[in-house]
C-alpha atoms as a printed R data frame, in Angstrom:
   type eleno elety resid chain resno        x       y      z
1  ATOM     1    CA   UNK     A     1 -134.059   2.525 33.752
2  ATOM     2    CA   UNK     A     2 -133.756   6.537 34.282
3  ATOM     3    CA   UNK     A     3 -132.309   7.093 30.307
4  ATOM     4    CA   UNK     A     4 -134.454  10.279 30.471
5  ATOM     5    CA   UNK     A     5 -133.161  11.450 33.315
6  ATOM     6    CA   UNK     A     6 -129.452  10.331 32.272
7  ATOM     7    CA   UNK     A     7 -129.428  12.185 29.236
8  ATOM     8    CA   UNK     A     8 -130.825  15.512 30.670
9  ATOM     9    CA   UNK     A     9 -128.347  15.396 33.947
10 ATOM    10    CA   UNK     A    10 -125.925  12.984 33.687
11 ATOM    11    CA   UNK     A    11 -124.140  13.933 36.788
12 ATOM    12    CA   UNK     A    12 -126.778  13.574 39.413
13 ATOM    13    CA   UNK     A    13 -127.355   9.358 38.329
14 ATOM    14    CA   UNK     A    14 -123.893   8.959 37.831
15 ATOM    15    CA   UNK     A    15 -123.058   7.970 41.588
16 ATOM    16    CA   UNK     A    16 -125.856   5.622 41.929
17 ATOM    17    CA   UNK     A    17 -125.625   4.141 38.623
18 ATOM    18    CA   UNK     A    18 -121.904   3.442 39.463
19 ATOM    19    CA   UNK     A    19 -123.346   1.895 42.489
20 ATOM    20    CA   UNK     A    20 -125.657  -0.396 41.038
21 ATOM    21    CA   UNK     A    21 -123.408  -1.149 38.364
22 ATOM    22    CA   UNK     A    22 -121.000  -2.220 41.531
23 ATOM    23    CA   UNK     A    23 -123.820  -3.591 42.929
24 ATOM    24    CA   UNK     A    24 -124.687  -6.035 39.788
25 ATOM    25    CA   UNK     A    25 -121.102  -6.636 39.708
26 ATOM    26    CA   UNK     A    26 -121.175  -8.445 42.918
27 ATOM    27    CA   UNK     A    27 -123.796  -9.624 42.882
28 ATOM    28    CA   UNK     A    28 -123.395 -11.415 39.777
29 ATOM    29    CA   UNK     A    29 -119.525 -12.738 40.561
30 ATOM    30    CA   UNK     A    30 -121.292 -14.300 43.921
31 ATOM    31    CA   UNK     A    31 -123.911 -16.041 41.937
32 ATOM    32    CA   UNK     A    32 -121.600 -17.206 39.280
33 ATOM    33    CA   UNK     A    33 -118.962 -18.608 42.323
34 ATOM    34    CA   UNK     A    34 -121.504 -20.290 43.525
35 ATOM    35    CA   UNK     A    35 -122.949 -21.760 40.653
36 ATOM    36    CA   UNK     A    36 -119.455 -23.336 40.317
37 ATOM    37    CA   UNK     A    37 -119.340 -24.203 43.981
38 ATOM    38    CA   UNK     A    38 -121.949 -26.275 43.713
39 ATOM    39    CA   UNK     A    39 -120.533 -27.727 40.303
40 ATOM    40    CA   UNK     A    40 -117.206 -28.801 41.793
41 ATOM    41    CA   UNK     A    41 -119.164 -30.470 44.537
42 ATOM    42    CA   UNK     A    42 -121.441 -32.132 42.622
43 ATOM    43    CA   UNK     A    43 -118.557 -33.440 40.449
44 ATOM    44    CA   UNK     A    44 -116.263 -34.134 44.184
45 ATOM    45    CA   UNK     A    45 -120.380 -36.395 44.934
46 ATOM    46    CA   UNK     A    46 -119.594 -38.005 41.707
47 ATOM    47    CA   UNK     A    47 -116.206 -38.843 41.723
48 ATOM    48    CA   UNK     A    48 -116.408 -40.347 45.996
């Protein structure tokens, strides 16, 4: 996104890139639960 900016102060996006790096994180761990959630009860649908 910012790789200019990175590479001439690294320090000032360091905190929010760690934060949208956390924030991706979550996000995608949430998404990917879910996705399984509704997986395992599809599969629960299928098997009653």
């Amino acid at each position: 996104m910012n790789n200019r900016l990175l590479v001439e102060d690294p320090y000032v996006n360091l905190a929010p890139g760690a934060v949208n790096y956390g924030a991706n994180a979550i996000r995608s761990v949430i998404s990917t639960a879910a996705l399984l959630g509704l997986l395992v009860i599809a599969f629960l649908m299928v098997l009653v």
